[in-house]
């Protein structure tokens, strides 16, 4: 089962040129540790969306060691990106990479439950969901009032290796289907079959 | 050869709810005539990008009977979308649909060569390429100075039924590959494997 033809995906990757040794180092670490970073195609899209939107405040749920946040930070003009992870060692690694890439002052680093931490922020212009997939729906419900009027919600892995179209779904996949349906009904939503599925949504 | 798993594509389509009888009529007409409209998934994405960008001026190259332009117009707050086609009968049909959907005053209708017509416009915020595929590259080169500083370029069919990864490419496909490479080298570019491939780019 694949979402995008793997040869097409390889072609798309070959066209994204990044000249940033820190990003490359992060990609290598992700691949070495088999850590689920959003990877280059999605990272590049986050960068482009940030450049179009010009957000003041981006909040991530589930930042790992900061790969996706690094792309957001590169796209920012004068806003900030909030990184959130409950594993302190991840956030420490992220700090190291952001320092190395001269992006440290564009970031705020938080350790703890992502949704609880995010509640401290208001007027979130981009909310990025990449923590526990079965908790996306409760996250968006809990954080809706923390979003700015024209906020963008972005969520990764919403096609969950294609499991969302299988007959016999496990609990986690069912939760993702529910999230996709909720977003499609209550927001202006586009789901892109990029890598593992990227949802982009605006308030109605 | 497919770009996106067809069952995934069907799932994505099932999630886009449009409550617009004019759009549905246009889709039915497109399917009946086998006319290559961008279709619902891409149309919905054009709408979302327009809502994020808030452009004053959108210019389309190759509007057919106005399906993609209709999505752009729906996304506009106070800007205009310029439709361009060298077939007058297409533009007349577009006018009819725009009137029916109460979007007529958001549009400017042009008949003639798309690139020549587009040259009359400056500060284009979104340039949408959907005319003759082998002419995308010359179009962007000729219109670069007509773009606003932070313009978005969007091009449809840039994966050309997957032919861009075939060994033996026809001339048209080679031209599309050249366009993709040019855009990736000279713009900030993301190519989405949505339907037949959608390129989104910003000036560097
Ligand atoms: C998919 S990874 C994030 C990858 C990262 N966004 C990137 O692309 O570089 C998910 C991360 O979320 C963290 N996480 C999961 N549930 C969380 C929660 N409730 N609160 C905080 N962090 C959480 C995990 O520790 C893990 O690092
Ligand atoms: C793919 S269709 C456009 C579909 C339309 N964008 C939509 O999604 O509803 C391409 C259109 O471009 C027009 N076209 C092709 N080359 C052109 C040119 N050089 N100038 C003007 N129109 C052109 C054709 O007549 C045709 O209607």
Short mmCIF file of C-alpha atoms and ligand atoms in Angstrom, two decimals:
data_model
loop_
_atom_site.label_atom_id
_atom_site.label_comp_id
_atom_site.label_asym_id
_atom_site.label_seq_id
_atom_site.Cartn_x
_atom_site.Cartn_y
_atom_site.Cartn_z
CA UNK A 1 0.00 0.00 0.00
CA UNK A 2 1.41 3.37 -0.89
CA UNK A 3 -0.10 6.83 -0.97
CA UNK A 4 2.08 8.39 -3.67
CA UNK A 5 3.90 6.43 -6.36
CA UNK A 6 7.41 6.01 -4.82
CA UNK A 7 9.15 6.99 -8.07
CA UNK A 8 7.15 10.18 -8.22
CA UNK A 9 8.06 10.85 -4.61
CA UNK A 10 11.75 10.35 -5.43
CA UNK A 11 11.40 12.79 -8.35
CA UNK A 12 9.80 15.39 -6.08
CA UNK A 13 12.56 14.97 -3.51
CA UNK A 14 15.23 15.37 -6.17
CA UNK A 15 13.78 18.81 -6.92
CA UNK A 16 13.98 20.20 -3.37
CA UNK A 17 17.41 21.75 -3.01
CA UNK A 18 18.32 22.63 0.54
CA UNK A 19 21.58 24.37 1.19
CA UNK A 20 21.53 24.09 4.93
CA UNK A 21 23.98 21.76 6.62
CA UNK A 22 22.02 21.82 9.91
CA UNK A 23 18.85 20.60 8.20
CA UNK A 24 20.85 17.88 6.50
CA UNK A 25 22.34 16.85 9.82
CA UNK A 26 18.85 16.67 11.32
CA UNK A 27 17.63 14.55 8.42
CA UNK A 28 20.56 12.18 8.85
CA UNK A 29 19.86 11.89 12.57
CA UNK A 30 16.17 11.25 11.91
CA UNK A 31 16.95 8.50 9.43
CA UNK A 32 19.64 6.97 11.66
CA UNK A 33 17.39 6.84 14.72
CA UNK A 34 14.33 5.97 12.65
CA UNK A 35 12.72 9.01 14.27
CA UNK A 36 9.53 10.13 12.50
CA UNK A 37 10.45 13.63 11.27
CA UNK A 38 8.18 15.18 8.64
CA UNK A 39 11.03 14.93 6.15
CA UNK A 40 12.05 17.16 3.30
CA UNK A 41 8.94 17.34 1.14
CA UNK A 42 6.67 18.25 4.02
CA UNK A 43 9.28 20.48 5.65
CA UNK A 44 9.62 22.46 2.44
CA UNK A 45 5.83 22.83 2.25
CA UNK A 46 5.71 24.13 5.86
CA UNK A 47 8.35 26.67 4.85
CA UNK A 48 6.33 27.83 1.81
CA UNK A 49 3.10 28.10 3.81
CA UNK A 50 4.93 30.16 6.46
CA UNK A 51 6.30 32.49 3.81
CA UNK A 52 2.81 33.03 2.36
CA UNK A 53 1.07 33.44 5.71
CA UNK A 54 3.65 35.60 7.54
CA UNK A 55 2.51 34.39 10.96
CA UNK A 56 3.44 36.06 14.21
CA UNK A 57 3.01 32.88 16.24
CA UNK A 58 3.36 29.23 15.27
CA UNK A 59 2.73 26.53 17.87
CA UNK A 60 3.78 22.95 17.31
CA UNK A 61 2.40 19.96 19.17
CA UNK A 62 5.07 17.28 19.13
CA UNK A 63 8.34 18.80 18.00
CA UNK A 64 10.74 15.91 18.47
CA UNK A 65 14.26 17.29 18.02
CA UNK A 66 12.99 20.27 16.04
CA UNK A 67 13.15 19.31 12.36
CA UNK A 68 9.70 20.62 11.36
CA UNK A 69 10.10 23.65 13.65
CA UNK A 70 13.40 24.43 11.94
CA UNK A 71 11.61 24.72 8.56
CA UNK A 72 8.95 26.92 10.14
CA UNK A 73 11.63 29.12 11.70
CA UNK A 74 13.41 29.48 8.35
CA UNK A 75 10.14 30.70 6.84
CA UNK A 76 9.42 33.28 9.55
CA UNK A 77 10.01 36.97 9.04
CA UNK A 78 9.52 38.31 12.55
CA UNK A 79 7.35 35.82 14.41
CA UNK A 80 8.15 32.95 16.75
CA UNK A 81 7.69 29.21 16.68
CA UNK A 82 6.89 27.37 19.92
CA UNK A 83 8.35 23.87 20.18
CA UNK A 84 6.66 21.37 22.49
CA UNK A 85 7.69 17.89 23.46
CA UNK A 86 7.33 15.87 26.64
CA UNK A 87 10.79 14.44 26.24
CA UNK A 88 13.36 16.89 27.54
CA UNK A 89 16.17 15.21 25.62
CA UNK A 90 14.36 15.99 22.35
CA UNK A 91 13.99 19.65 23.23
CA UNK A 92 17.64 19.85 24.28
CA UNK A 93 18.68 18.47 20.91
CA UNK A 94 16.38 20.98 19.18
CA UNK A 95 18.01 23.83 21.13
CA UNK A 96 21.41 22.68 19.93
CA UNK A 97 20.32 22.57 16.29
CA UNK A 98 18.55 25.94 16.45
CA UNK A 99 21.68 27.52 17.93
CA UNK A 100 23.83 26.00 15.25
CA UNK A 101 21.48 27.30 12.54
CA UNK A 102 21.25 30.80 14.09
CA UNK A 103 17.51 30.42 14.59
CA UNK A 104 17.50 30.22 18.38
CA UNK A 105 15.91 33.65 18.89
CA UNK A 106 12.99 32.71 16.64
CA UNK A 107 11.98 29.85 18.91
CA UNK A 108 10.40 29.20 22.29
CA UNK A 109 11.08 25.78 23.81
CA UNK A 110 8.59 23.98 26.03
CA UNK A 111 8.81 20.62 27.79
CA UNK A 112 5.64 18.87 28.92
CA UNK A 113 2.27 17.90 27.54
CA UNK A 114 1.90 19.66 24.20
CA UNK A 115 -1.78 20.56 24.50
CA UNK A 116 -1.40 21.87 28.05
CA UNK A 117 1.59 23.96 27.02
CA UNK A 118 -0.19 25.27 23.93
CA UNK A 119 -3.09 26.54 26.06
CA UNK A 120 -0.77 29.24 27.40
CA UNK A 121 -0.68 30.86 23.95
CA UNK A 122 -3.33 33.00 22.29
CA UNK A 123 -3.68 34.23 18.73
CA UNK A 124 -1.90 31.22 17.31
CA UNK A 125 -1.55 31.85 13.55
CA UNK A 126 -0.34 28.37 12.64
CA UNK A 127 -1.06 25.34 14.81
CA UNK A 128 0.89 22.28 13.76
CA UNK A 129 -0.28 18.88 14.99
CA UNK A 130 2.34 16.16 14.99
CA UNK A 131 2.07 14.56 18.43
CA UNK A 132 0.08 11.41 19.31
CA UNK A 133 -2.19 10.85 16.27
CA UNK A 134 -5.15 9.56 18.28
CA UNK A 135 -5.20 12.86 20.14
CA UNK A 136 -5.48 15.26 17.20
CA UNK A 137 -9.23 15.61 17.54
CA UNK A 138 -9.21 16.44 21.23
CA UNK A 139 -6.30 18.82 20.64
CA UNK A 140 -8.13 20.89 18.04
CA UNK A 141 -11.27 20.96 20.17
CA UNK A 142 -9.31 22.14 23.21
CA UNK A 143 -7.28 24.73 21.35
CA UNK A 144 -9.87 26.25 19.03
CA UNK A 145 -10.17 29.36 21.18
CA UNK A 146 -6.43 29.86 21.20
CA UNK A 147 -6.33 30.31 17.44
CA UNK A 148 -6.27 33.68 15.71
CA UNK A 149 -9.28 34.47 13.53
CA UNK A 150 -7.55 33.44 10.32
CA UNK A 151 -5.35 30.71 11.72
CA UNK A 152 -4.09 27.80 9.67
CA UNK A 153 -4.18 24.34 11.19
CA UNK A 154 -1.71 21.87 9.72
CA UNK A 155 -1.63 18.20 10.71
CA UNK A 156 0.81 15.53 9.59
CA UNK A 157 0.18 11.80 9.03
CA UNK A 158 -3.55 12.16 8.43
CA UNK A 159 -3.50 9.32 5.85
CA UNK A 160 -1.62 7.11 8.30
CA UNK A 161 0.22 4.88 5.80
CA UNK A 162 -3.04 4.58 3.88
CA UNK A 163 -4.74 2.79 6.78
CA UNK A 164 -7.57 5.35 6.73
CA UNK A 165 -9.07 3.53 3.73
CA UNK A 166 -8.73 -0.01 5.11
CA UNK A 167 -11.87 -1.91 6.05
CA UNK A 168 -10.62 -3.20 9.37
CA UNK A 169 -9.28 -0.18 11.17
CA UNK A 170 -7.46 -0.19 14.48
CA UNK A 171 -8.51 2.29 17.16
CA UNK A 172 -5.80 4.79 16.30
CA UNK A 173 -6.73 4.84 12.61
CA UNK A 174 -10.40 5.25 13.50
CA UNK A 175 -9.46 8.31 15.51
CA UNK A 176 -7.62 9.78 12.53
CA UNK A 177 -10.62 9.16 10.28
CA UNK A 178 -12.78 10.90 12.84
CA UNK A 179 -10.40 13.84 12.91
CA UNK A 180 -10.40 14.13 9.10
CA UNK A 181 -14.18 14.04 9.02
CA UNK A 182 -14.49 16.59 11.81
CA UNK A 183 -12.08 18.96 10.09
CA UNK A 184 -13.76 18.56 6.70
CA UNK A 185 -17.16 19.30 8.20
CA UNK A 186 -16.20 22.18 10.47
CA UNK A 187 -13.25 23.89 8.76
CA UNK A 188 -12.22 24.75 5.22
CA UNK A 189 -9.97 21.78 4.69
CA UNK A 190 -7.62 20.38 2.09
CA UNK A 191 -5.82 17.09 2.62
CA UNK A 192 -2.71 16.66 0.49
CA UNK A 193 -1.45 13.18 -0.35
CA UNK A 194 2.09 14.36 0.32
CA UNK A 195 4.20 11.71 2.06
CA UNK A 196 1.91 10.41 4.84
CA UNK A 197 -0.87 12.97 4.29
CA UNK A 198 -0.86 16.64 5.29
CA UNK A 199 -4.07 18.37 6.33
CA UNK A 200 -4.37 22.15 5.91
CA UNK A 201 -7.39 23.89 7.34
CA UNK A 202 -8.82 27.34 8.02
CA UNK A 203 -11.67 28.39 10.29
CA UNK A 204 -15.02 28.70 8.55
CA UNK B 1 1.06 4.38 -13.83
CA UNK B 2 -0.60 6.53 -11.22
CA UNK B 3 0.59 9.42 -9.12
CA UNK B 4 -1.65 8.95 -6.08
CA UNK B 5 -3.23 5.67 -5.03
CA UNK B 6 -6.72 5.91 -6.61
CA UNK B 7 -8.46 4.71 -3.44
CA UNK B 8 -6.72 7.41 -1.44
CA UNK B 9 -7.79 9.94 -4.04
CA UNK B 10 -11.39 8.75 -3.74
CA UNK B 11 -11.17 9.12 0.04
CA UNK B 12 -9.86 12.67 -0.30
CA UNK B 13 -12.65 13.55 -2.71
CA UNK B 14 -15.26 12.14 -0.38
CA UNK B 15 -14.10 14.65 2.23
CA UNK B 16 -14.51 17.79 0.10
CA UNK B 17 -18.06 18.99 0.61
CA UNK B 18 -19.13 21.65 -1.83
CA UNK B 19 -22.54 23.17 -1.45
CA UNK B 20 -22.56 25.09 -4.67
CA UNK B 21 -24.85 23.94 -7.45
CA UNK B 22 -23.00 26.02 -10.07
CA UNK B 23 -19.70 24.31 -9.28
CA UNK B 24 -21.43 20.96 -9.48
CA UNK B 25 -22.92 21.88 -12.84
CA UNK B 26 -19.46 22.88 -14.09
CA UNK B 27 -18.00 19.59 -12.88
CA UNK B 28 -20.72 17.66 -14.65
CA UNK B 29 -20.11 19.61 -17.85
CA UNK B 30 -16.35 19.01 -17.59
CA UNK B 31 -16.83 15.28 -17.13
CA UNK B 32 -19.43 15.08 -19.91
CA UNK B 33 -17.26 16.91 -22.44
CA UNK B 34 -14.09 15.27 -21.15
CA UNK B 35 -12.79 18.82 -20.73
CA UNK B 36 -9.65 18.98 -18.52
CA UNK B 37 -10.82 21.08 -15.55
CA UNK B 38 -8.62 21.02 -12.45
CA UNK B 39 -11.38 19.17 -10.62
CA UNK B 40 -12.50 19.27 -7.05
CA UNK B 41 -9.36 18.44 -5.09
CA UNK B 42 -7.24 21.02 -6.88
CA UNK B 43 -10.07 23.56 -7.02
CA UNK B 44 -10.50 23.32 -3.27
CA UNK B 45 -6.74 23.84 -2.80
CA UNK B 46 -6.84 26.96 -5.01
CA UNK B 47 -9.65 28.23 -2.80
CA UNK B 48 -7.65 27.62 0.41
CA UNK B 49 -4.50 29.26 -0.99
CA UNK B 50 -6.57 32.29 -2.03
CA UNK B 51 -8.06 32.57 1.42
CA UNK B 52 -4.60 32.47 3.01
CA UNK B 53 -2.98 34.87 0.55
CA UNK B 54 -5.78 37.46 0.22
CA UNK B 55 -4.65 38.52 -3.26
CA UNK B 56 -5.79 41.67 -5.00
CA UNK B 57 -5.16 40.26 -8.48
CA UNK B 58 -5.18 36.71 -9.77
CA UNK B 59 -4.39 36.02 -13.41
CA UNK B 60 -5.13 32.69 -15.03
CA UNK B 61 -3.54 31.44 -18.23
CA UNK B 62 -5.98 29.00 -19.80
CA UNK B 63 -9.34 29.31 -18.08
CA UNK B 64 -11.51 27.01 -20.17
CA UNK B 65 -15.08 27.60 -19.09
CA UNK B 66 -14.02 29.00 -15.74
CA UNK B 67 -14.01 26.11 -13.29
CA UNK B 68 -10.65 26.90 -11.63
CA UNK B 69 -11.39 30.65 -11.79
CA UNK B 70 -14.68 30.03 -10.02
CA UNK B 71 -12.82 28.48 -7.05
CA UNK B 72 -10.41 31.42 -7.01
CA UNK B 73 -13.30 33.87 -7.10
CA UNK B 74 -15.02 32.10 -4.20
CA UNK B 75 -11.82 32.52 -2.19
CA UNK B 76 -11.40 36.23 -2.91
CA UNK B 77 -12.27 38.91 -0.40
CA UNK B 78 -12.00 42.03 -2.51
CA UNK B 79 -9.68 41.24 -5.39
CA UNK B 80 -10.31 40.19 -8.98
CA UNK B 81 -9.54 37.12 -11.04
CA UNK B 82 -8.68 37.53 -14.72
CA UNK B 83 -9.84 34.70 -16.97
CA UNK B 84 -8.00 34.12 -20.25
CA UNK B 85 -8.76 31.73 -23.07
CA UNK B 86 -8.32 31.94 -26.81
CA UNK B 87 -11.64 30.24 -27.39
CA UNK B 88 -14.44 32.77 -27.11
CA UNK B 89 -17.05 30.06 -26.56
CA UNK B 90 -15.21 28.98 -23.40
CA UNK B 91 -15.17 32.51 -22.01
CA UNK B 92 -18.86 32.97 -22.86
CA UNK B 93 -19.69 29.84 -20.91
CA UNK B 94 -17.56 31.11 -18.01
CA UNK B 95 -19.48 34.39 -18.00
CA UNK B 96 -22.74 32.49 -17.76
CA UNK B 97 -21.55 30.40 -14.81
CA UNK B 98 -20.07 33.42 -13.00
CA UNK B 99 -23.36 35.28 -13.37
CA UNK B 100 -25.30 32.32 -12.10
CA UNK B 101 -22.98 32.04 -9.07
CA UNK B 102 -23.09 35.80 -8.33
CA UNK B 103 -19.36 36.09 -8.88
CA UNK B 104 -19.42 38.10 -12.10
CA UNK B 105 -18.14 41.32 -10.54
CA UNK B 106 -15.10 39.52 -9.13
CA UNK B 107 -13.91 38.55 -12.61
CA UNK B 108 -12.38 40.10 -15.74
CA UNK B 109 -12.82 38.10 -18.93
CA UNK B 110 -10.24 38.11 -21.72
CA UNK B 111 -10.24 36.34 -25.08
CA UNK B 112 -6.96 35.82 -26.93
CA UNK B 113 -3.47 34.53 -26.26
CA UNK B 114 -3.15 34.10 -22.51
CA UNK B 115 0.43 35.31 -22.14
CA UNK B 116 -0.15 38.37 -24.32
CA UNK B 117 -3.28 39.24 -22.38
CA UNK B 118 -1.54 38.71 -19.04
CA UNK B 119 1.18 41.19 -19.98
CA UNK B 120 -1.37 43.97 -19.61
CA UNK B 121 -1.52 43.32 -15.86
CA UNK B 122 0.99 44.34 -13.21
CA UNK B 123 1.33 43.35 -9.57
CA UNK B 124 -0.15 39.94 -10.16
CA UNK B 125 -0.46 38.27 -6.74
CA UNK B 126 -1.33 34.81 -8.00
CA UNK B 127 -0.44 33.63 -11.49
CA UNK B 128 -2.11 30.36 -12.43
CA UNK B 129 -0.68 28.38 -15.34
CA UNK B 130 -3.05 25.94 -16.96
CA UNK B 131 -2.74 26.63 -20.69
CA UNK B 132 -0.54 24.72 -23.16
CA UNK B 133 1.86 22.71 -20.93
CA UNK B 134 4.88 23.04 -23.23
CA UNK B 135 4.59 26.82 -22.89
CA UNK B 136 4.75 27.12 -19.10
CA UNK B 137 8.46 27.91 -19.07
CA UNK B 138 8.26 30.71 -21.63
CA UNK B 139 5.18 32.07 -19.87
CA UNK B 140 6.89 32.42 -16.51
CA UNK B 141 9.95 33.96 -18.12
CA UNK B 142 7.84 36.50 -20.00
CA UNK B 143 5.64 37.38 -17.04
CA UNK B 144 8.15 37.51 -14.20
CA UNK B 145 8.14 41.31 -14.20
CA UNK B 146 4.37 41.41 -14.02
CA UNK B 147 4.33 39.63 -10.68
CA UNK B 148 4.04 41.39 -7.35
CA UNK B 149 7.01 41.07 -5.02
CA UNK B 150 5.46 38.26 -3.02
CA UNK B 151 3.47 36.62 -5.79
CA UNK B 152 2.51 32.96 -5.80
CA UNK B 153 2.86 31.01 -9.03
CA UNK B 154 0.64 27.94 -9.27
CA UNK B 155 0.85 25.50 -12.18
CA UNK B 156 -1.33 22.47 -12.86
CA UNK B 157 -0.38 19.16 -14.50
CA UNK B 158 3.32 19.41 -13.71
CA UNK B 159 3.58 15.64 -13.21
CA UNK B 160 1.82 15.05 -16.52
CA UNK B 161 0.24 11.66 -15.81
CA UNK B 162 3.56 10.59 -14.31
CA UNK B 163 5.35 10.93 -17.64
CA UNK B 164 7.95 13.22 -16.07
CA UNK B 165 9.67 10.16 -14.60
CA UNK B 166 9.60 8.02 -17.76
CA UNK B 167 12.87 7.26 -19.54
CA UNK B 168 11.63 8.01 -23.04
CA UNK B 169 9.99 11.39 -22.84
CA UNK B 170 8.10 13.09 -25.61
CA UNK B 171 8.86 16.76 -26.36
CA UNK B 172 5.96 18.08 -24.29
CA UNK B 173 7.00 16.08 -21.23
CA UNK B 174 10.59 17.25 -21.62
CA UNK B 175 9.34 20.82 -21.55
CA UNK B 176 7.47 20.16 -18.33
CA UNK B 177 10.57 18.62 -16.74
CA UNK B 178 12.52 21.69 -17.79
CA UNK B 179 9.88 23.93 -16.24
CA UNK B 180 9.95 21.99 -12.95
CA UNK B 181 13.75 22.20 -12.84
CA UNK B 182 13.76 25.89 -13.67
CA UNK B 183 11.19 26.64 -10.97
CA UNK B 184 12.99 24.52 -8.36
CA UNK B 185 16.29 26.27 -9.08
CA UNK B 186 15.02 29.85 -9.34
CA UNK B 187 12.00 30.02 -7.04
CA UNK B 188 11.00 28.62 -3.66
CA UNK B 189 9.01 25.70 -4.98
CA UNK B 190 6.85 22.87 -3.70
CA UNK B 191 5.32 20.33 -6.07
CA UNK B 192 2.32 18.52 -4.65
CA UNK B 193 1.39 15.08 -5.96
CA UNK B 194 -2.26 16.12 -5.94
CA UNK B 195 -4.19 14.77 -8.93
CA UNK B 196 -1.87 15.48 -11.90
CA UNK B 197 0.69 17.50 -9.92
CA UNK B 198 0.35 21.07 -8.64
CA UNK B 199 3.37 23.34 -8.43
CA UNK B 200 3.36 26.21 -5.92
CA UNK B 201 6.21 28.71 -6.02
CA UNK B 202 7.31 32.04 -4.57
CA UNK B 203 9.99 34.42 -5.76
CA UNK B 204 13.34 33.97 -4.08
C1 LIG C 1 6.26 12.57 14.97
S1 LIG C 1 7.27 13.12 16.24
C2 LIG C 1 7.51 14.82 15.88
C3 LIG C 1 8.39 15.11 14.73
C4 LIG C 1 8.61 16.57 14.46
N1 LIG C 1 7.36 17.30 14.33
C5 LIG C 1 9.44 16.73 13.21
O1 LIG C 1 8.88 16.62 12.10
O2 LIG C 1 10.63 16.96 13.31
C6 LIG C 1 6.16 13.19 17.63
C7 LIG C 1 6.75 13.78 18.90
O3 LIG C 1 5.67 14.11 19.73
C8 LIG C 1 6.04 13.88 21.08
N2 LIG C 1 4.74 13.75 21.80
C9 LIG C 1 3.76 12.82 21.62
N3 LIG C 1 2.70 13.07 22.40
C10 LIG C 1 3.00 14.22 23.08
C11 LIG C 1 2.32 15.01 24.02
N4 LIG C 1 1.08 14.70 24.44
N5 LIG C 1 2.94 16.10 24.52
C12 LIG C 1 4.18 16.45 24.12
N6 LIG C 1 4.87 15.73 23.21
C13 LIG C 1 4.30 14.64 22.70
C14 LIG C 1 6.92 12.65 21.04
O4 LIG C 1 7.82 12.65 22.12
C15 LIG C 1 7.65 12.84 19.69
O5 LIG C 1 8.88 13.50 19.85
C1 LIG C 2 -6.66 22.67 -19.08
S1 LIG C 2 -7.78 23.79 -19.86
C2 LIG C 2 -8.13 24.93 -18.59
C3 LIG C 2 -9.01 24.42 -17.50
C4 LIG C 2 -9.34 25.46 -16.45
N1 LIG C 2 -8.15 26.08 -15.89
C5 LIG C 2 -10.13 24.80 -15.34
O1 LIG C 2 -9.53 24.14 -14.49
O2 LIG C 2 -11.33 24.95 -15.33
C6 LIG C 2 -6.70 24.69 -20.91
C7 LIG C 2 -7.36 25.86 -21.64
O3 LIG C 2 -6.34 26.70 -22.11
C8 LIG C 2 -6.71 27.24 -23.36
N2 LIG C 2 -5.44 27.66 -23.98
C9 LIG C 2 -4.39 26.88 -24.34
N3 LIG C 2 -3.38 27.63 -24.80
C10 LIG C 2 -3.79 28.93 -24.71
C11 LIG C 2 -3.19 30.16 -25.03
N4 LIG C 2 -1.95 30.24 -25.50
N5 LIG C 2 -3.91 31.28 -24.82
C12 LIG C 2 -5.17 31.23 -24.35
N6 LIG C 2 -5.77 30.08 -24.01
C13 LIG C 2 -5.10 28.94 -24.21
C14 LIG C 2 -7.51 26.16 -24.04
O4 LIG C 2 -8.43 26.69 -24.95
C15 LIG C 2 -8.20 25.48 -22.84
O5 LIG C 2 -9.49 25.98 -22.65
#
